[in-house]
Tab-separated table of C-alpha atoms and ligand atoms in Angstrom:
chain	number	residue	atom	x	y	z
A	227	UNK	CA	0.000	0.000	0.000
A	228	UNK	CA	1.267	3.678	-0.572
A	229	UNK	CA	1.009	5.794	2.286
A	230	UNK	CA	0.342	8.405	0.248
A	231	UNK	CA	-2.436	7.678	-1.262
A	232	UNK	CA	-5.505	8.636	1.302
A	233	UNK	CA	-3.267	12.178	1.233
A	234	UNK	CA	-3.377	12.568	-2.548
A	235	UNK	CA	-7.207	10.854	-2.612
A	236	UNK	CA	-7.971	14.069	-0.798
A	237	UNK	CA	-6.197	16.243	-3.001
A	238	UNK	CA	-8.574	15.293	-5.657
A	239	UNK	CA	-11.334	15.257	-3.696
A	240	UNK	CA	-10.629	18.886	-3.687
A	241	UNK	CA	-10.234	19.452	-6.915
A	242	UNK	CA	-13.235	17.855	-8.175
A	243	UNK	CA	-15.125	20.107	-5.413
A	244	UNK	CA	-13.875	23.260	-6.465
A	245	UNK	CA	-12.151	23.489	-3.269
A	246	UNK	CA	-8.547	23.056	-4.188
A	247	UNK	CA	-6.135	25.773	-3.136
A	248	UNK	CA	-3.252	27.617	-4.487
A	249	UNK	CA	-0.835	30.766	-4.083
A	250	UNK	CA	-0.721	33.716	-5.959
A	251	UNK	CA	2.808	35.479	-6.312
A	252	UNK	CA	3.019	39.228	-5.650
A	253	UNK	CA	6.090	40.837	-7.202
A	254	UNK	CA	5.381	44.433	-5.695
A	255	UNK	CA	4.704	45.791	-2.110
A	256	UNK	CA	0.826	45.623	-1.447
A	257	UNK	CA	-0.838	48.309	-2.364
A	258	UNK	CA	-4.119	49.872	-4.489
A	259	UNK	CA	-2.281	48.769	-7.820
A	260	UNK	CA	-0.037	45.605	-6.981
A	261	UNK	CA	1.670	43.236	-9.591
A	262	UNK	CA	1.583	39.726	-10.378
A	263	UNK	CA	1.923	37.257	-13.192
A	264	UNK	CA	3.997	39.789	-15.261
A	265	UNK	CA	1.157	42.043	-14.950
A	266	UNK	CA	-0.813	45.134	-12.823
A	267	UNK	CA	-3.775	44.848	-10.927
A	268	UNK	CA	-6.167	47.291	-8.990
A	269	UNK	CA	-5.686	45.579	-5.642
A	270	UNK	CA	-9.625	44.947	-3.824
A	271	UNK	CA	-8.889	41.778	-1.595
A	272	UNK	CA	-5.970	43.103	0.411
A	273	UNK	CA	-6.470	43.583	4.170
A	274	UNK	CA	-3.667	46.531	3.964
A	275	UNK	CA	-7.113	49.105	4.222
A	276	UNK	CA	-5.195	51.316	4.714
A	277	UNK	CA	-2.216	51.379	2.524
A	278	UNK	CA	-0.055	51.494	5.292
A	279	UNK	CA	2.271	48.689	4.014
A	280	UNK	CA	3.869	50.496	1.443
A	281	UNK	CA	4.236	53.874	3.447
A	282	UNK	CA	7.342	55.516	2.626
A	283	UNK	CA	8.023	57.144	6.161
A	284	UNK	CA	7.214	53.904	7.781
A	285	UNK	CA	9.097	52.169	5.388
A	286	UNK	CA	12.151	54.328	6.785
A	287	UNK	CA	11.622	54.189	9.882
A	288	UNK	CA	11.289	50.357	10.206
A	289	UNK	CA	15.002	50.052	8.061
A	290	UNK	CA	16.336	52.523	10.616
A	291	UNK	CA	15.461	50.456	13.766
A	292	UNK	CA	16.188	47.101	11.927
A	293	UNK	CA	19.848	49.029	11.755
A	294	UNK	CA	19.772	49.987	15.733
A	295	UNK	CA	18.232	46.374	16.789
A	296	UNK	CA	19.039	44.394	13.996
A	297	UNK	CA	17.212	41.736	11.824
A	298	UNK	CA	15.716	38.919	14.459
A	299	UNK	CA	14.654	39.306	18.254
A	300	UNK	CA	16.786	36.411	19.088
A	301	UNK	CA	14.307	34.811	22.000
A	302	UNK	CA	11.116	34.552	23.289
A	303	UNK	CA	10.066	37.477	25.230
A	304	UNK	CA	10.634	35.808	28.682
A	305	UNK	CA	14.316	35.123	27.899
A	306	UNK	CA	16.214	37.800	25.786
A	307	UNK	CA	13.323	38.989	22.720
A	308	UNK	CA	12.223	41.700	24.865
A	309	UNK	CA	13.800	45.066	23.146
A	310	UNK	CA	13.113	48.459	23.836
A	311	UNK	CA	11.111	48.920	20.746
A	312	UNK	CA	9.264	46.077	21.994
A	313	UNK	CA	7.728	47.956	25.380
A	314	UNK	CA	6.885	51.062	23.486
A	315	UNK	CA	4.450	49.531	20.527
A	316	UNK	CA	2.939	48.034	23.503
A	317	UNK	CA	2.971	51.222	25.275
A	318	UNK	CA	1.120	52.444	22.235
A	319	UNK	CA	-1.229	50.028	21.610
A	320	UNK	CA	-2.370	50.331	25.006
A	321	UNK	CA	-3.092	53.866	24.760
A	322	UNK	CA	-4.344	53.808	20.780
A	323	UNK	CA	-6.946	51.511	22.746
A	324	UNK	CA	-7.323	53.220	25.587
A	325	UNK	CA	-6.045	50.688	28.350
A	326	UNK	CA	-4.010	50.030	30.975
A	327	UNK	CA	-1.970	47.239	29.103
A	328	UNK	CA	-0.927	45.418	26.111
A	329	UNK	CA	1.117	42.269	25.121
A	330	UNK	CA	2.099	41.282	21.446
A	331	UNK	CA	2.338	38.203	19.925
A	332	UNK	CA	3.946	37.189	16.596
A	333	UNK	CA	0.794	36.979	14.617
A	334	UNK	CA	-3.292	37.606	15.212
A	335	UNK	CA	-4.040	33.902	14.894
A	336	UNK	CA	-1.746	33.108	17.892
A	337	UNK	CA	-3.136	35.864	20.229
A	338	UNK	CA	-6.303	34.162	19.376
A	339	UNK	CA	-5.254	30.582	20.455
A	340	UNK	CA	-2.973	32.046	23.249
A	341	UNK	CA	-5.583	34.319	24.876
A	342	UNK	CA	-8.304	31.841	24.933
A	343	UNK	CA	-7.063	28.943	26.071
A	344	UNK	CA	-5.123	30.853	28.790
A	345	UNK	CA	-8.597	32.497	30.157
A	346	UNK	CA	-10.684	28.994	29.447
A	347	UNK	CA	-10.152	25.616	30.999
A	348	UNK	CA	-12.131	22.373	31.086
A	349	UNK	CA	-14.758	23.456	33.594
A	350	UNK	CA	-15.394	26.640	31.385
A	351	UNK	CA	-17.882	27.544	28.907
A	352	UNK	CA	-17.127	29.378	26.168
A	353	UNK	CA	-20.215	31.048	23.924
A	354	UNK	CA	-18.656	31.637	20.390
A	355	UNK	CA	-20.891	32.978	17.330
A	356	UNK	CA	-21.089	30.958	14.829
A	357	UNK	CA	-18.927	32.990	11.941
A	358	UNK	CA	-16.171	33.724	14.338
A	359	UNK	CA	-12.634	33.795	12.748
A	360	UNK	CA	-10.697	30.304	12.675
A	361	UNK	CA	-7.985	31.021	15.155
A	362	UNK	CA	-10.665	31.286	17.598
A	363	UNK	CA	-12.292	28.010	16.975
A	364	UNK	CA	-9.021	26.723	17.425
A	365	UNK	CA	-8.185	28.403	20.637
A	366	UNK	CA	-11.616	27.106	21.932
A	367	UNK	CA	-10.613	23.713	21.263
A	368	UNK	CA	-6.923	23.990	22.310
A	369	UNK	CA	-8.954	25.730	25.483
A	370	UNK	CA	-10.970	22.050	26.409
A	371	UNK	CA	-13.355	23.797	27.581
A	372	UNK	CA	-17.447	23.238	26.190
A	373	UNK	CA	-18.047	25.463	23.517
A	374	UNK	CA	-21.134	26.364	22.926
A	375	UNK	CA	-22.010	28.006	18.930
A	376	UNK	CA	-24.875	30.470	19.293
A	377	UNK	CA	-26.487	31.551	16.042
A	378	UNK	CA	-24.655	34.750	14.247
A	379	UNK	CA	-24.717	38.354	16.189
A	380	UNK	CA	-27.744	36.583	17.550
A	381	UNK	CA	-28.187	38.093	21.166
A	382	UNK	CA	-31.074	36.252	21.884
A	383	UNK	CA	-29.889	32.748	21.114
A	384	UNK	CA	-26.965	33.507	22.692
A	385	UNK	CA	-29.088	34.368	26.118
A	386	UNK	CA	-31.421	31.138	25.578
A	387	UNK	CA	-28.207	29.356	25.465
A	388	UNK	CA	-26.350	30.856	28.541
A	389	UNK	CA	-29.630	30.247	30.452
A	390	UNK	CA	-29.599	26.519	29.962
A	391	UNK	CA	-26.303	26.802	31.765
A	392	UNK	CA	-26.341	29.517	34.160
A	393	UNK	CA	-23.892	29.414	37.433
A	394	UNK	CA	-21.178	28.157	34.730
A	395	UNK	CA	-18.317	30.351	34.638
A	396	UNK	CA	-16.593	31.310	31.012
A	397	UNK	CA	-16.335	33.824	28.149
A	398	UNK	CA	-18.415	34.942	25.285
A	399	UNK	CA	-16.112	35.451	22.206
A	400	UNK	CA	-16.671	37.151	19.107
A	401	UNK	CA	-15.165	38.708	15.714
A	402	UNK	CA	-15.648	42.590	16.140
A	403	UNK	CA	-16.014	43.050	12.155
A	404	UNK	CA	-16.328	39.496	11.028
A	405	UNK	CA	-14.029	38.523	8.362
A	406	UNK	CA	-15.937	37.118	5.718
A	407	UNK	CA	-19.138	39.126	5.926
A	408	UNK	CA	-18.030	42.743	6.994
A	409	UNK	CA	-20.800	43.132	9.315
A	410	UNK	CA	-20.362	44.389	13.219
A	411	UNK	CA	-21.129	42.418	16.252
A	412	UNK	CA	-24.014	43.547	18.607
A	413	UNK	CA	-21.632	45.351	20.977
A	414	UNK	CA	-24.121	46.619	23.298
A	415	UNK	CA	-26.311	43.604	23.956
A	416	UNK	CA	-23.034	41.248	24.326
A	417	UNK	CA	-21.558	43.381	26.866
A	418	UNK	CA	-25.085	43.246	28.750
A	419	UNK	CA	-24.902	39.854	28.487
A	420	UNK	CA	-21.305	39.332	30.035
A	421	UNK	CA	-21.994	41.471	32.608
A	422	UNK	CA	-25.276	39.922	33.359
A	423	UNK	CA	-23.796	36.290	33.454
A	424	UNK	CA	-20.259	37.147	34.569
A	425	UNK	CA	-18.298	35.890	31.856
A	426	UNK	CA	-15.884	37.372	30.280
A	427	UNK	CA	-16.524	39.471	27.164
A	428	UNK	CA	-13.945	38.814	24.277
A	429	UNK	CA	-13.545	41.002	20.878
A	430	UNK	CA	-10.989	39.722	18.123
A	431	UNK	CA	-10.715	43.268	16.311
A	432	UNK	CA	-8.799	41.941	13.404
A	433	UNK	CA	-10.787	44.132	10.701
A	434	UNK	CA	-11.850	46.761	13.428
A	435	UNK	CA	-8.798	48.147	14.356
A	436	UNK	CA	-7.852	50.899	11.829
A	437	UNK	CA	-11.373	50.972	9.839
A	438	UNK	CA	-14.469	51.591	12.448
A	439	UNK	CA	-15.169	53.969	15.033
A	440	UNK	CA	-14.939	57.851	14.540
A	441	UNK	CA	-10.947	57.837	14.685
A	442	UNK	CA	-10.488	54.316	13.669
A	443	UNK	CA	-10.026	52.722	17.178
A	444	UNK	CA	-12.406	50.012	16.627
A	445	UNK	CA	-15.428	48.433	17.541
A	446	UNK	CA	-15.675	49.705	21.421
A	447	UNK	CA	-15.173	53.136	19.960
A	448	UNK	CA	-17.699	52.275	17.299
A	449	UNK	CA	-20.363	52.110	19.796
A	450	UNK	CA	-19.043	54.849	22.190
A	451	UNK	CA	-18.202	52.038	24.754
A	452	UNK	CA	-14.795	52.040	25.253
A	453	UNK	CA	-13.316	50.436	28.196
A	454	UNK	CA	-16.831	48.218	28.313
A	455	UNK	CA	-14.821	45.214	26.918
A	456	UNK	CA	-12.754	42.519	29.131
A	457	UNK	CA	-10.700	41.285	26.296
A	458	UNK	CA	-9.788	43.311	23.241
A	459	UNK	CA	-8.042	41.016	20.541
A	460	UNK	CA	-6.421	42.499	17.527
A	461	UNK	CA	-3.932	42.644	14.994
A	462	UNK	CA	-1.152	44.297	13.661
A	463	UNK	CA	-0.981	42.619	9.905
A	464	UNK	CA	-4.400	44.420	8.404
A	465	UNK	CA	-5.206	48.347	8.624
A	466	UNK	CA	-1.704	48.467	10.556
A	467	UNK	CA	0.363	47.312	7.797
A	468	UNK	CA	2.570	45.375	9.945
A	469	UNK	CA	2.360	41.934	10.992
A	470	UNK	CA	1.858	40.611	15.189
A	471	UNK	CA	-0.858	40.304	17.018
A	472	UNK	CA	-1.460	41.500	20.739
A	473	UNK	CA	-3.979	41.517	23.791
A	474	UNK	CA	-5.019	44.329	25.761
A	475	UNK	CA	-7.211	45.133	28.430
A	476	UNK	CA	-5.984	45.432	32.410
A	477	UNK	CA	-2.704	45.641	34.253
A	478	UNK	CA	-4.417	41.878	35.479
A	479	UNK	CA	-5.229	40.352	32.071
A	480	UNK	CA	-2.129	41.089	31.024
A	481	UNK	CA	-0.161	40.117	33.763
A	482	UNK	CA	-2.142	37.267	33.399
A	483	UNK	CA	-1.259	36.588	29.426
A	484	UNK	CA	2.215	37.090	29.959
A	485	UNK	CA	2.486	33.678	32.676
A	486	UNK	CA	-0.010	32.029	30.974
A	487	UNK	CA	-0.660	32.222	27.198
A	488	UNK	CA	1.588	29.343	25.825
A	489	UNK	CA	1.889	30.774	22.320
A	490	UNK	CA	3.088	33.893	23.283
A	491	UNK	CA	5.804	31.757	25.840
A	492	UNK	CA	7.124	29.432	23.679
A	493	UNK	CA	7.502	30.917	20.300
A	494	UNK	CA	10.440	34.256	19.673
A	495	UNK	CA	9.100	37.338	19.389
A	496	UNK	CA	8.821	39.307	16.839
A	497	UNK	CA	11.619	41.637	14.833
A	498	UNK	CA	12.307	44.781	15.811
A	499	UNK	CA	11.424	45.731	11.995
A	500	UNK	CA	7.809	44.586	12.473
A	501	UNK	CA	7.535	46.710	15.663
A	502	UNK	CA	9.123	49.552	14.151
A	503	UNK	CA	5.967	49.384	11.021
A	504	UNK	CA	3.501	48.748	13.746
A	505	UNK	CA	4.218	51.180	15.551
A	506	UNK	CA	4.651	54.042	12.356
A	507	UNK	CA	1.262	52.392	11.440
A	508	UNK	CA	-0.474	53.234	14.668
A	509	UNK	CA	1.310	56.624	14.967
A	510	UNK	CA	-0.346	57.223	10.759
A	511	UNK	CA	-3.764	56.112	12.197
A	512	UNK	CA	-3.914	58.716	15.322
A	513	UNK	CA	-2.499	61.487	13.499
A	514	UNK	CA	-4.292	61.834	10.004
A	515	UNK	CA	-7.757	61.395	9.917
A	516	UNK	CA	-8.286	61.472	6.054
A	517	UNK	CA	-7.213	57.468	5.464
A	518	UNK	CA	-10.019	56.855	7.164
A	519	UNK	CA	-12.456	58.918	5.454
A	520	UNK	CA	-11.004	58.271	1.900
A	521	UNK	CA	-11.300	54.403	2.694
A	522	UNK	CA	-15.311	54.825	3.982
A	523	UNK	CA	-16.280	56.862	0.762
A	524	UNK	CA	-14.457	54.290	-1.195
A	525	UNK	CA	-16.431	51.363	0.432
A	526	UNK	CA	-19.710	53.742	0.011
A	527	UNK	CA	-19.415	54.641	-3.613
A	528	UNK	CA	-19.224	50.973	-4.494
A	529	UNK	CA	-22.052	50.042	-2.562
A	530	UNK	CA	-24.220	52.473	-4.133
A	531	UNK	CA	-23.343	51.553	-7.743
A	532	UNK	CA	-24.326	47.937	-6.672
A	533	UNK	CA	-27.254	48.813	-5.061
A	534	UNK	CA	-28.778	50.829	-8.392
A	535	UNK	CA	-28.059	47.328	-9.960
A	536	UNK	CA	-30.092	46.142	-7.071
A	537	UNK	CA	-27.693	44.254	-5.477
A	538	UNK	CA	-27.559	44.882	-1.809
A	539	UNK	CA	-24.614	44.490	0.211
A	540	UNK	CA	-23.081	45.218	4.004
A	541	UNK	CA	-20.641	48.053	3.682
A	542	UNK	CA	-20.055	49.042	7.258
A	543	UNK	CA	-16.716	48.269	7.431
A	544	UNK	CA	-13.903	47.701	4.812
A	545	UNK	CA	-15.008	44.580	3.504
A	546	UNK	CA	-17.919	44.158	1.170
A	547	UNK	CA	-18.810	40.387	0.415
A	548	UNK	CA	-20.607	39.769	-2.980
A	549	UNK	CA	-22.361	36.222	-1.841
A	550	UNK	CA	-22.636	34.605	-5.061
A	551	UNK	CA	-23.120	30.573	-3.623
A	552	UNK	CA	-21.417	28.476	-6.162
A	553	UNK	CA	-18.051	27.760	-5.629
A	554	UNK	CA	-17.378	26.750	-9.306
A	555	UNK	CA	-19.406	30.028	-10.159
A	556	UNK	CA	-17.602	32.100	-7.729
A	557	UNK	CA	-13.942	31.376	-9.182
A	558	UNK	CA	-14.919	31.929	-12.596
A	559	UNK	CA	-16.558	35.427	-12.322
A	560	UNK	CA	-12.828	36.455	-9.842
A	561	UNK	CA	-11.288	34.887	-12.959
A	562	UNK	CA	-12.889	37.053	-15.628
A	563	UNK	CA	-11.865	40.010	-13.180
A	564	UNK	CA	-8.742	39.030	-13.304
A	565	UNK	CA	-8.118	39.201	-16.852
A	566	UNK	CA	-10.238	42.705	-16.944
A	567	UNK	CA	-7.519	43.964	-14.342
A	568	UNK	CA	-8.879	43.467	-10.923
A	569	UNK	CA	-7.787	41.319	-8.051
A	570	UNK	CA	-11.047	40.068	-5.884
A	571	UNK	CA	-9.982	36.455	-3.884
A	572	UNK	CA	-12.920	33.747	-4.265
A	573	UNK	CA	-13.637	33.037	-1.025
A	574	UNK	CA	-14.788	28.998	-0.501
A	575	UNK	CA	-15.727	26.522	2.082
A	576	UNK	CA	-13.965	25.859	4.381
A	577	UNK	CA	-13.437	29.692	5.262
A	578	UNK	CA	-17.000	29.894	4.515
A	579	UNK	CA	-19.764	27.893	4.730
A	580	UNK	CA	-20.553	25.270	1.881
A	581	UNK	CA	-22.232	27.105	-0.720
A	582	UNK	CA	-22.123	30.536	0.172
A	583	UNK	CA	-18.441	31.043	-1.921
A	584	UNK	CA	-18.446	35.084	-2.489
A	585	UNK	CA	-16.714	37.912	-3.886
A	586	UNK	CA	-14.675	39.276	-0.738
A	587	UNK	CA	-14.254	42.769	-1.899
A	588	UNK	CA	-11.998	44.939	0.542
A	589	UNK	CA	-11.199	48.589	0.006
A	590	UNK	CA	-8.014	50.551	0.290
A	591	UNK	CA	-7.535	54.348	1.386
A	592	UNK	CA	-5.502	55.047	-1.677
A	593	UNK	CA	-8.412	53.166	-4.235
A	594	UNK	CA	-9.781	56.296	-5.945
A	595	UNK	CA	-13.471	56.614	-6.515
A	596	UNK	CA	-13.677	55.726	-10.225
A	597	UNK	CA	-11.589	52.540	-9.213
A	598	UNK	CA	-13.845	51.950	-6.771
A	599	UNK	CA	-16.968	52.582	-9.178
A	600	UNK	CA	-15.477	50.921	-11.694
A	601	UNK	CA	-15.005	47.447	-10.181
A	602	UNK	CA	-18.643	47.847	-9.507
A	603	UNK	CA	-19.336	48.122	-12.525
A	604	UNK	CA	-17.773	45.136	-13.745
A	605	UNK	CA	-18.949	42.887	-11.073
A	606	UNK	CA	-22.495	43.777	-12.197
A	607	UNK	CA	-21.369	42.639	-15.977
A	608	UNK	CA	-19.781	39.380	-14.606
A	609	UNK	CA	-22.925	38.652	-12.927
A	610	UNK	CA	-25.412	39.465	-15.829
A	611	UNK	CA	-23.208	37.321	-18.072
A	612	UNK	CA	-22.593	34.570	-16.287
B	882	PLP	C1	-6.690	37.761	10.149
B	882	PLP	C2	-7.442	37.452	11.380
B	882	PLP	C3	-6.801	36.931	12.491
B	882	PLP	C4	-5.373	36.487	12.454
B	882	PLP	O1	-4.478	37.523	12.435
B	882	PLP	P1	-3.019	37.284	11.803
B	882	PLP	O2	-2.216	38.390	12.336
B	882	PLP	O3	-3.190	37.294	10.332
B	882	PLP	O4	-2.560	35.935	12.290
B	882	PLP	C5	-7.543	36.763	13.635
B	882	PLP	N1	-8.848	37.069	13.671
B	882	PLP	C6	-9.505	37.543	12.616
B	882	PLP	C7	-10.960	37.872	12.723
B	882	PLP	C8	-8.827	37.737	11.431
B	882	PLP	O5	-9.474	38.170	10.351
């Protein structure tokens, strides 16, 4: 028998499905116009919203501490990775949130797993909605505690289903802005809930931070609640331009992280480079207001050519999903954009549900309107003609 053979069975199982996966090679820095396979494209599916990646001051800056600090941390944070540069992008994250304290981790998904299974244990319950971002399904499982799926931004479910087990201690976890679908979680009523039950309320603000709230803060500041969250999640590789993740919240939680959190332990931290761009990326966000605006009229002008074609989609945030079902269907029409000069990803099971493959459209700062309109208009072609 060859032991490979169950691993390439599945393989093309894939393929026949639809479902099979590959890279695409970039051969510029990402931003609004980004090349690939010997050609340009207008950029729509990068998470940079803000164009911060390919920021010539931050660019500088980062290549100036990499020269101070050098190229790798050399250890985990508990031994020798701890730098200067390292304490004061968590100085600043802390107050760009509006905390007491922050701890960074090399990358979003691992703050997820780190955070949650540090703050959940087997005699826990955690509530998590149903769409909620991978790395915190797998932090619930890595967590053993029961997890418990309550219906999407459904408050009411989710209250049905903490009632069935009141007394239990635990969290309730959820995206902020959820990836795939660009909506906003109920802040409010979640909060209520926490409070109500005393669990602990926990926001991943992956696609918040940098893109909602009236100076880009994110989702507490959204709702003119900040400081009402236990847990804030984020991370520094979308709006911020920069790659990590980190934690924030009390002097307690974080205390807390740091002893506890066994991806942020065992794993070396980051490079001073990365903490330089995170840190020019946060300082861009709080001191020029106008990347946010540009990206929210750019997400708003495309909505509204879509919706005179009658096709209604979410555009509170950066990301506008085009749901078109059909996986087959769905790589064709990002196909055809391709060739017309537009990069939108085909999103597919199993980052989505079965059947519900879509456009995901994300916006950039530096998109200009007619880009913007103009994608439009060629998604509503694609979809007439196919
Ligand atoms: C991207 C993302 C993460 C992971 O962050 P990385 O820094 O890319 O590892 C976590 N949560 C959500 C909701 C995300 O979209």
């Amino acid at each position: 028998m060859n032991k490979w053979s169950k691993y390439q069975d599945e393989l093309d199982a894939l393929k026949a499905n639809n479902l099979y996966r590959k890279m695409t090679v970039f051969d510029s820095a990402q931003s609004s116009v980004t090349a690939a396979n010997q050609r340009q494209y207008h950029m729509f599916s990068s998470n940079s919203y803000l164009d911060l990646c390919n920021d010539d001051k931050i660019k500088a800056y980062a290549s100036e501490v990499m020269k101070k600090y050098g190229t790798g941390s050399g250890g985990s944070r508990l031994t020798t990775g701890t730098s200067r540069i390292h304490v004061e992008l968590e100085r600043l994250i802390a107050n760009f949130k509006k905390r007491e304290a922050s701890v960074v981790f090399a990358t979003g998904y691992m703050a997820n797993v780190g955070v949650i299974s540090a703050l959940a244990s087997k005699d826990d319950i955690i509530y998590s909605d149903e769409l909620n971002h991978a790395s915190i399904i797998d932090g619930c499982r890595l967590s053993r505690a029961k997890v418990i799926v309550y219906k999407h931004n459904d408050m009411a479910d989710l209250e049905e289903k903490i009632r069935l087990n009141s007394g239990r201690s635990g969290l309730i976890v959820s995206d902020g802005v959820f990836s795939m679908d660009g909506d906003i979680v109920d802040l409010p009523n979640l909060v209520a809930l926490a409070d109500k039950y005393s669990l602990l309320s926990v926001i991943d603000d992956a696609h918040a931070t940098g893109v909602i709230g009236k100076t880009g803060r994110g989702t507490e500041e959204y709702y003119d609640m900040e400081g009402s969250v236990d847990v804030v999640i984020g991370t520094l590789s979308k709006a911020i331009g920069s790659e990590g993740g980190f934690v924030c919240g009390s002097q307690l939680l974080i205390q807390y992280i740091i002893n506890k959190a066994r991806s942020f332990i065992f794993s070396t931290s980051l490079s001073p480079a990365s903490m330089a761009a995170s840190i020019g990326g946060i300082r861009a966000i709080m001191n020029d207001l106008k990347r946010l605006q540009r990206l929210h009229q750019n997400t708003a002008a495309f909505a509204l050519c879509l919706r005179k074609a009658n096709i209604i989609v979410n555009s509170q945030s950066a990301i506008v999903p085009i749901v078109i079902g059909d996986e087959a269907r769905t790589l064709k029409i990002a196909e055809k954009l391709k060739e017309r000069g537009f990069y939108v990803s085909a999103i597919r099971y199993p980052t989505v549900a079965r059947g519900s493959a879509r456009l995901r459209v994300t916006f950039m700062s530096s998109h200009t309107t007619a880009e913007a309109e103009a994608l439009a208009s060629e998604i509503i072609q694609c979809l007439s003609e196919e």
